[in-house]
PDB file of C-alpha atoms in Angstrom:
ATOM      1  CA  ASP A  12     166.090 142.216 123.670  1.00 57.00           C
ATOM      2  CA  ALA A  13     164.370 144.207 120.986  1.00 70.00           C
ATOM      3  CA  GLY A  14     160.810 143.384 120.031  1.00 92.00           C
ATOM      4  CA  ILE A  15     158.252 141.579 122.114  1.00 95.00           C
ATOM      5  CA  THR A  16     159.162 138.968 124.692  1.00 95.00           C
ATOM      6  CA  GLN A  17     157.175 136.659 126.937  1.00 97.00           C
ATOM      7  CA  SER A  18     158.173 134.897 130.120  1.00 96.00           C
ATOM      8  CA  PRO A  19     158.198 132.184 131.131  1.00 97.00           C
ATOM      9  CA  ARG A  20     158.126 130.201 127.906  1.00 96.00           C
ATOM     10  CA  TYR A  21     156.854 127.116 129.706  1.00 97.00           C
ATOM     11  CA  LYS A  22     154.980 126.830 132.982  1.00 97.00           C
ATOM     12  CA  ILE A  23     153.420 123.954 134.864  1.00 98.00           C
ATOM     13  CA  THR A  24     151.186 124.766 137.799  1.00 97.00           C
ATOM     14  CA  GLU A  25     148.440 123.222 139.868  1.00 97.00           C
ATOM     15  CA  THR A  26     144.742 123.932 140.020  1.00 97.00           C
ATOM     16  CA  GLY A  27     143.972 126.845 142.303  1.00 97.00           C
ATOM     17  CA  ARG A  28     147.397 128.472 142.098  1.00 97.00           C
ATOM     18  CA  GLN A  29     147.911 132.045 140.958  1.00 97.00           C
ATOM     19  CA  VAL A  30     150.040 132.403 137.845  1.00 97.00           C
ATOM     20  CA  THR A  31     151.347 135.532 136.132  1.00 98.00           C
ATOM     21  CA  LEU A  32     152.527 135.558 132.547  1.00 98.00           C
ATOM     22  CA  MET A  33     154.740 138.451 131.567  1.00 98.00           C
ATOM     23  CA  CYS A  34     154.854 140.393 128.323  1.00 98.00           C
ATOM     24  CA  HIS A  35     157.319 143.139 127.432  1.00 97.00           C
ATOM     25  CA  GLN A  36     157.689 145.150 124.218  1.00 96.00           C
ATOM     26  CA  THR A  37     160.403 147.627 123.281  1.00 94.00           C
ATOM     27  CA  TRP A  38     158.607 149.476 120.456  1.00 89.00           C
ATOM     28  CA  SER A  39     156.478 151.758 122.665  1.00 88.00           C
ATOM     29  CA  HIS A  40     153.393 150.430 120.880  1.00 90.00           C
ATOM     30  CA  SER A  41     150.146 151.769 122.260  1.00 88.00           C
ATOM     31  CA  TYR A  42     148.082 148.612 121.887  1.00 89.00           C
ATOM     32  CA  MET A  43     148.813 145.304 123.564  1.00 92.00           C
ATOM     33  CA  PHE A  44     146.825 142.065 123.512  1.00 93.00           C
ATOM     34  CA  TRP A  45     146.611 138.676 125.156  1.00 96.00           C
ATOM     35  CA  TYR A  46     145.365 135.646 123.227  1.00 97.00           C
ATOM     36  CA  ARG A  47     145.057 131.990 123.968  1.00 97.00           C
ATOM     37  CA  GLN A  48     145.452 129.365 121.271  1.00 95.00           C
ATOM     38  CA  ASP A  49     143.515 126.130 121.531  1.00 92.00           C
ATOM     39  CA  LEU A  50     143.001 123.415 118.953  1.00 83.00           C
ATOM     40  CA  GLY A  51     139.912 124.093 116.883  1.00 80.00           C
ATOM     41  CA  HIS A  52     139.511 127.630 118.191  1.00 84.00           C
ATOM     42  CA  GLY A  53     142.428 129.481 116.716  1.00 87.00           C
ATOM     43  CA  LEU A  54     143.465 132.573 118.644  1.00 93.00           C
ATOM     44  CA  ARG A  55     140.914 133.984 121.060  1.00 94.00           C
ATOM     45  CA  LEU A  56     141.336 137.430 122.559  1.00 93.00           C
ATOM     46  CA  ILE A  57     141.419 137.483 126.362  1.00 96.00           C
ATOM     47  CA  TYR A  58     142.126 141.148 127.126  1.00 95.00           C
ATOM     48  CA  TYR A  59     143.589 144.103 125.347  1.00 92.00           C
ATOM     49  CA  SER A  60     144.904 147.533 126.229  1.00 92.00           C
ATOM     50  CA  ALA A  61     144.853 150.714 124.157  1.00 88.00           C
ATOM     51  CA  ALA A  62     147.349 152.536 126.393  1.00 88.00           C
ATOM     52  CA  ALA A  63     148.765 152.532 129.901  1.00 89.00           C
ATOM     53  CA  ASP A  64     145.992 152.219 132.482  1.00 91.00           C
ATOM     54  CA  ILE A  65     143.380 151.438 129.793  1.00 91.00           C
ATOM     55  CA  THR A  66     142.285 147.813 129.458  1.00 93.00           C
ATOM     56  CA  ASP A  67     139.228 146.074 128.049  1.00 92.00           C
ATOM     57  CA  LYS A  68     137.795 142.584 127.842  1.00 93.00           C
ATOM     58  CA  GLY A  69     138.056 140.385 124.799  1.00 91.00           C
ATOM     59  CA  GLU A  70     136.146 137.223 123.896  1.00 90.00           C
ATOM     60  CA  VAL A  71     137.234 135.011 126.814  1.00 94.00           C
ATOM     61  CA  PRO A  72     138.160 137.190 129.839  1.00 96.00           C
ATOM     62  CA  ASP A  73     136.732 135.057 132.653  1.00 96.00           C
ATOM     63  CA  GLY A  74     139.354 133.877 135.118  1.00 97.00           C
ATOM     64  CA  TYR A  75     141.981 136.345 133.959  1.00 98.00           C
ATOM     65  CA  VAL A  76     143.183 139.728 135.208  1.00 97.00           C
ATOM     66  CA  VAL A  77     145.438 142.230 133.454  1.00 97.00           C
ATOM     67  CA  SER A  78     147.145 145.472 134.310  1.00 95.00           C
ATOM     68  CA  ARG A  79     149.127 148.013 132.360  1.00 95.00           C
ATOM     69  CA  SER A  80     150.938 150.472 134.580  1.00 94.00           C
ATOM     70  CA  LYS A  81     153.700 151.006 131.980  1.00 93.00           C
ATOM     71  CA  THR A  82     153.364 151.150 128.204  1.00 93.00           C
ATOM     72  CA  GLU A  83     155.929 148.395 127.661  1.00 95.00           C
ATOM     73  CA  ASN A  84     154.525 145.773 130.043  1.00 97.00           C
ATOM     74  CA  PHE A  85     151.239 143.896 129.994  1.00 97.00           C
ATOM     75  CA  PRO A  86     151.115 141.052 132.522  1.00 98.00           C
ATOM     76  CA  LEU A  87     148.323 138.470 132.500  1.00 98.00           C
ATOM     77  CA  THR A  88     147.323 136.855 135.799  1.00 98.00           C
ATOM     78  CA  LEU A  89     145.319 133.726 136.340  1.00 97.00           C
ATOM     79  CA  GLU A  90     144.038 134.302 139.859  1.00 95.00           C
ATOM     80  CA  SER A  91     143.069 130.677 140.523  1.00 97.00           C
ATOM     81  CA  ALA A  92     144.203 128.450 137.679  1.00 97.00           C
ATOM     82  CA  THR A  93     141.868 125.780 136.307  1.00 97.00           C
ATOM     83  CA  ARG A  94     142.583 122.858 133.957  1.00 97.00           C
ATOM     84  CA  SER A  95     140.563 124.564 131.235  1.00 96.00           C
ATOM     85  CA  GLN A  96     143.186 127.325 131.229  1.00 97.00           C
ATOM     86  CA  THR A  97     145.811 124.911 129.947  1.00 97.00           C
ATOM     87  CA  SER A  98     146.750 126.534 126.654  1.00 97.00           C
ATOM     88  CA  VAL A  99     149.369 128.437 124.721  1.00 97.00           C
ATOM     89  CA  TYR A 100     149.227 132.134 125.489  1.00 98.00           C
ATOM     90  CA  PHE A 101     150.378 134.803 123.061  1.00 97.00           C
ATOM     91  CA  CYS A 102     150.999 138.432 123.746  1.00 97.00           C
ATOM     92  CA  ALA A 103     150.915 140.918 120.870  1.00 94.00           C
ATOM     93  CA  SER A 104     151.353 144.631 120.292  1.00 92.00           C
ATOM     94  CA  SER A 105     150.542 147.103 117.560  1.00 88.00           C
ATOM     95  CA  GLY A 106     151.431 150.698 116.884  1.00 80.00           C
ATOM     96  CA  LEU A 107     150.920 153.336 114.246  1.00 61.00           C
ATOM     97  CA  ALA A 108     150.113 150.839 111.495  1.00 54.00           C
ATOM     98  CA  GLY A 109     146.808 150.149 113.142  1.00 55.00           C
ATOM     99  CA  VAL A 110     145.483 147.755 115.668  1.00 59.00           C
ATOM    100  CA  ASN A 111     145.101 144.962 113.192  1.00 72.00           C
ATOM    101  CA  GLU A 112     148.728 144.469 112.159  1.00 84.00           C
ATOM    102  CA  GLN A 113     149.914 142.974 115.374  1.00 89.00           C
ATOM    103  CA  PHE A 114     153.333 141.721 116.335  1.00 91.00           C
ATOM    104  CA  PHE A 115     153.283 138.561 118.414  1.00 95.00           C
ATOM    105  CA  GLY A 116     155.568 137.235 121.094  1.00 96.00           C
ATOM    106  CA  PRO A 117     156.853 133.633 121.033  1.00 95.00           C
ATOM    107  CA  GLY A 118     154.151 132.342 123.366  1.00 96.00           C
ATOM    108  CA  THR A 119     153.948 130.747 126.804  1.00 97.00           C
ATOM    109  CA  ARG A 120     152.834 127.134 127.071  1.00 97.00           C
ATOM    110  CA  LEU A 121     150.890 126.790 130.329  1.00 97.00           C
ATOM    111  CA  THR A 122     149.852 123.458 131.779  1.00 97.00           C
ATOM    112  CA  VAL A 123     147.479 123.351 134.747  1.00 97.00           C
ATOM    113  CA  LEU A 124     147.457 119.986 136.528  1.00 96.00           C
TER     114      LEU A 124
ATOM    115  CA  ASP B  24     129.449 130.485 117.152  1.00 72.00           C
ATOM    116  CA  GLN B  25     132.582 131.215 115.174  1.00 82.00           C
ATOM    117  CA  GLN B  26     132.463 134.443 113.225  1.00 92.00           C
ATOM    118  CA  VAL B  27     135.506 133.502 111.146  1.00 95.00           C
ATOM    119  CA  LYS B  28     135.652 129.974 109.743  1.00 95.00           C
ATOM    120  CA  GLN B  29     138.379 128.020 108.057  1.00 95.00           C
ATOM    121  CA  ASN B  30     136.730 124.766 107.146  1.00 91.00           C
ATOM    122  CA  SER B  31     139.874 122.961 106.025  1.00 94.00           C
ATOM    123  CA  PRO B  32     142.011 122.089 109.050  1.00 93.00           C
ATOM    124  CA  SER B  33     144.830 120.963 106.756  1.00 96.00           C
ATOM    125  CA  LEU B  34     146.011 121.192 103.171  1.00 97.00           C
ATOM    126  CA  SER B  35     148.814 119.422 101.325  1.00 97.00           C
ATOM    127  CA  VAL B  36     150.315 120.798  98.099  1.00 97.00           C
ATOM    128  CA  GLN B  37     153.243 119.901  95.878  1.00 97.00           C
ATOM    129  CA  GLU B  38     156.129 122.345  95.695  1.00 97.00           C
ATOM    130  CA  GLY B  39     155.717 124.740  92.767  1.00 97.00           C
ATOM    131  CA  ARG B  40     151.931 124.378  92.635  1.00 97.00           C
ATOM    132  CA  ILE B  41     149.323 126.832  93.862  1.00 98.00           C
ATOM    133  CA  SER B  42     148.070 126.724  97.447  1.00 98.00           C
ATOM    134  CA  ILE B  43     144.583 128.074  98.044  1.00 98.00           C
ATOM    135  CA  LEU B  44     143.451 128.641 101.614  1.00 98.00           C
ATOM    136  CA  ASN B  45     139.834 129.562 102.168  1.00 98.00           C
ATOM    137  CA  CYS B  46     138.067 131.575 104.835  1.00 98.00           C
ATOM    138  CA  ASP B  47     134.410 132.407 105.433  1.00 97.00           C
ATOM    139  CA  TYR B  48     132.907 134.913 107.836  1.00 97.00           C
ATOM    140  CA  THR B  49     129.460 135.570 109.182  1.00 96.00           C
ATOM    141  CA  ASN B  50     129.617 139.153 110.473  1.00 93.00           C
ATOM    142  CA  SER B  51     128.601 141.533 107.694  1.00 93.00           C
ATOM    143  CA  MET B  52     130.164 144.404 109.643  1.00 93.00           C
ATOM    144  CA  PHE B  53     133.669 143.072 109.020  1.00 93.00           C
ATOM    145  CA  ASP B  54     135.488 145.405 106.684  1.00 92.00           C
ATOM    146  CA  TYR B  55     139.139 144.545 107.183  1.00 92.00           C
ATOM    147  CA  PHE B  56     140.708 141.127 106.723  1.00 94.00           C
ATOM    148  CA  LEU B  57     144.133 139.740 107.452  1.00 94.00           C
ATOM    149  CA  TRP B  58     146.162 136.585 107.098  1.00 96.00           C
ATOM    150  CA  TYR B  59     148.759 135.515 109.628  1.00 97.00           C
ATOM    151  CA  LYS B  60     151.291 132.715 109.321  1.00 97.00           C
ATOM    152  CA  LYS B  61     152.519 130.642 112.227  1.00 96.00           C
ATOM    153  CA  TYR B  62     155.449 128.256 112.503  1.00 96.00           C
ATOM    154  CA  PRO B  63     155.644 125.736 115.378  1.00 92.00           C
ATOM    155  CA  ALA B  64     156.904 127.174 118.662  1.00 89.00           C
ATOM    156  CA  GLU B  65     156.732 130.731 117.312  1.00 93.00           C
ATOM    157  CA  GLY B  66     154.185 133.507 117.460  1.00 95.00           C
ATOM    158  CA  PRO B  67     152.053 134.321 114.419  1.00 95.00           C
ATOM    159  CA  THR B  68     153.418 136.835 111.923  1.00 95.00           C
ATOM    160  CA  PHE B  69     151.378 139.189 109.781  1.00 93.00           C
ATOM    161  CA  LEU B  70     151.314 138.169 106.120  1.00 96.00           C
ATOM    162  CA  ILE B  71     148.860 140.256 104.106  1.00 95.00           C
ATOM    163  CA  SER B  72     145.662 142.238 104.536  1.00 92.00           C
ATOM    164  CA  ILE B  73     142.779 143.580 102.492  1.00 93.00           C
ATOM    165  CA  SER B  74     140.061 146.123 103.112  1.00 90.00           C
ATOM    166  CA  SER B  75     136.539 145.810 101.812  1.00 89.00           C
ATOM    167  CA  ILE B  76     137.000 148.553  99.226  1.00 90.00           C
ATOM    168  CA  LYS B  77     139.242 146.186  97.293  1.00 90.00           C
ATOM    169  CA  ASP B  78     138.670 142.687  95.987  1.00 93.00           C
ATOM    170  CA  LYS B  79     142.312 141.734  95.550  1.00 96.00           C
ATOM    171  CA  ASN B  80     145.626 142.510  97.172  1.00 95.00           C
ATOM    172  CA  GLU B  81     148.936 141.114  96.038  1.00 96.00           C
ATOM    173  CA  ASP B  82     152.321 140.888  97.726  1.00 95.00           C
ATOM    174  CA  GLY B  83     154.893 138.833  95.890  1.00 97.00           C
ATOM    175  CA  ARG B  84     153.801 135.211  95.830  1.00 97.00           C
ATOM    176  CA  PHE B  85     150.816 135.929  98.085  1.00 98.00           C
ATOM    177  CA  THR B  86     147.460 137.205  96.854  1.00 98.00           C
ATOM    178  CA  VAL B  87     144.300 137.639  98.874  1.00 97.00           C
ATOM    179  CA  PHE B  88     140.908 137.722  97.172  1.00 97.00           C
ATOM    180  CA  LEU B  89     137.783 139.065  98.834  1.00 97.00           C
ATOM    181  CA  ASN B  90     134.190 138.351  97.833  1.00 96.00           C
ATOM    182  CA  LYS B  91     132.067 140.452 100.185  1.00 94.00           C
ATOM    183  CA  SER B  92     128.739 139.308  98.810  1.00 94.00           C
ATOM    184  CA  ALA B  93     129.678 135.706  99.556  1.00 96.00           C
ATOM    185  CA  LYS B  94     131.446 136.639 102.801  1.00 96.00           C
ATOM    186  CA  HIS B  95     134.442 134.700 101.571  1.00 97.00           C
ATOM    187  CA  LEU B  96     138.123 135.339 101.171  1.00 96.00           C
ATOM    188  CA  SER B  97     141.000 133.235  99.991  1.00 98.00           C
ATOM    189  CA  LEU B  98     144.769 133.318 100.117  1.00 98.00           C
ATOM    190  CA  HIS B  99     146.669 132.126  97.058  1.00 98.00           C
ATOM    191  CA  ILE B 100     150.335 131.203  97.264  1.00 98.00           C
ATOM    192  CA  VAL B 101     152.066 130.814  93.912  1.00 97.00           C
ATOM    193  CA  PRO B 102     154.392 129.041  93.571  1.00 97.00           C
ATOM    194  CA  SER B 103     154.275 127.167  96.854  1.00 98.00           C
ATOM    195  CA  GLN B 104     157.588 126.494  98.571  1.00 97.00           C
ATOM    196  CA  PRO B 105     158.488 124.078 101.390  1.00 97.00           C
ATOM    197  CA  GLY B 106     159.174 127.083 103.645  1.00 97.00           C
ATOM    198  CA  ASP B 107     155.505 128.020 103.301  1.00 97.00           C
ATOM    199  CA  SER B 108     154.573 124.995 105.426  1.00 98.00           C
ATOM    200  CA  ALA B 109     152.892 126.554 108.448  1.00 97.00           C
ATOM    201  CA  VAL B 110     149.514 127.229 110.010  1.00 96.00           C
ATOM    202  CA  TYR B 111     147.647 130.082 108.346  1.00 98.00           C
ATOM    203  CA  PHE B 112     145.099 132.090 110.301  1.00 96.00           C
ATOM    204  CA  CYS B 113     142.438 134.178 108.664  1.00 96.00           C
ATOM    205  CA  ALA B 114     141.312 137.179 110.734  1.00 94.00           C
ATOM    206  CA  ALA B 115     138.736 139.937 110.440  1.00 93.00           C
ATOM    207  CA  SER B 116     137.697 143.177 112.093  1.00 90.00           C
ATOM    208  CA  GLU B 117     135.118 145.903 111.623  1.00 87.00           C
ATOM    209  CA  THR B 118     137.693 148.615 111.048  1.00 79.00           C
ATOM    210  CA  SER B 119     141.462 148.821 110.713  1.00 72.00           C
ATOM    211  CA  TYR B 120     141.562 150.009 114.314  1.00 71.00           C
ATOM    212  CA  ASP B 121     139.365 147.405 115.943  1.00 72.00           C
ATOM    213  CA  LYS B 122     139.646 144.082 117.702  1.00 80.00           C
ATOM    214  CA  VAL B 123     140.565 141.222 115.448  1.00 87.00           C
ATOM    215  CA  ILE B 124     138.681 137.905 115.352  1.00 90.00           C
ATOM    216  CA  PHE B 125     140.756 134.935 114.259  1.00 93.00           C
ATOM    217  CA  GLY B 126     139.694 131.745 112.531  1.00 94.00           C
ATOM    218  CA  PRO B 127     140.814 128.295 113.735  1.00 93.00           C
ATOM    219  CA  GLY B 128     143.643 128.040 111.202  1.00 95.00           C
ATOM    220  CA  THR B 129     144.635 125.810 108.291  1.00 96.00           C
ATOM    221  CA  SER B 130     147.826 123.783 108.431  1.00 96.00           C
ATOM    222  CA  LEU B 131     149.575 123.901 105.052  1.00 98.00           C
ATOM    223  CA  SER B 132     152.165 121.306 104.094  1.00 98.00           C
ATOM    224  CA  VAL B 133     154.180 121.913 100.943  1.00 98.00           C
ATOM    225  CA  ILE B 134     155.760 118.685  99.775  1.00 97.00           C
ATOM    226  CA  PRO B 135     159.140 118.929  98.007  1.00 94.00           C
TER     227      PRO B 135
END
């Protein structure tokens, strides 16, 4: 599929489990981002990456790990899921237009029981 | 403390009228501002942006106004259409190549 995709779209897991959310983009964009959306908070940046093998923390990085071995993929791992990580997660990418004009994936709704 | 604020969680407007969505920010270093639109079960999509060297930017029915001295921006939609019903996020950054900080969003309902 062209564009930016996320998988799975829905995930239910239990506290303490490791969960990986996948993000794939076909535009060869340099920048990729992970956000979480929670009521009253809007979109909060978890981690971002300027290029393969370059990642940096956003506003709410605790409890999350990212990697970027290939330009097109940017997986987000919750090493030991907690209930407070129940949220909708969005991946985004941006290219030559600048970091700001980001293209978002459809989101993954994660529930931690 | 939120750096980007949208104090109206929701707004309801009649079709054909003007919708005005407001946004305030606290960081005086912000120089680039954006609006994103989000439909349910979809990711946000970029709508319009403005840099601090301008006080207005227009794109079809959408106009963004920036008042830097008041640290305030607004999005005007004229005329409003039912398809405009969505959540609108205001966002800001220090440069056009920097991390973006999003506001909490305003849910717009356009009533036919």
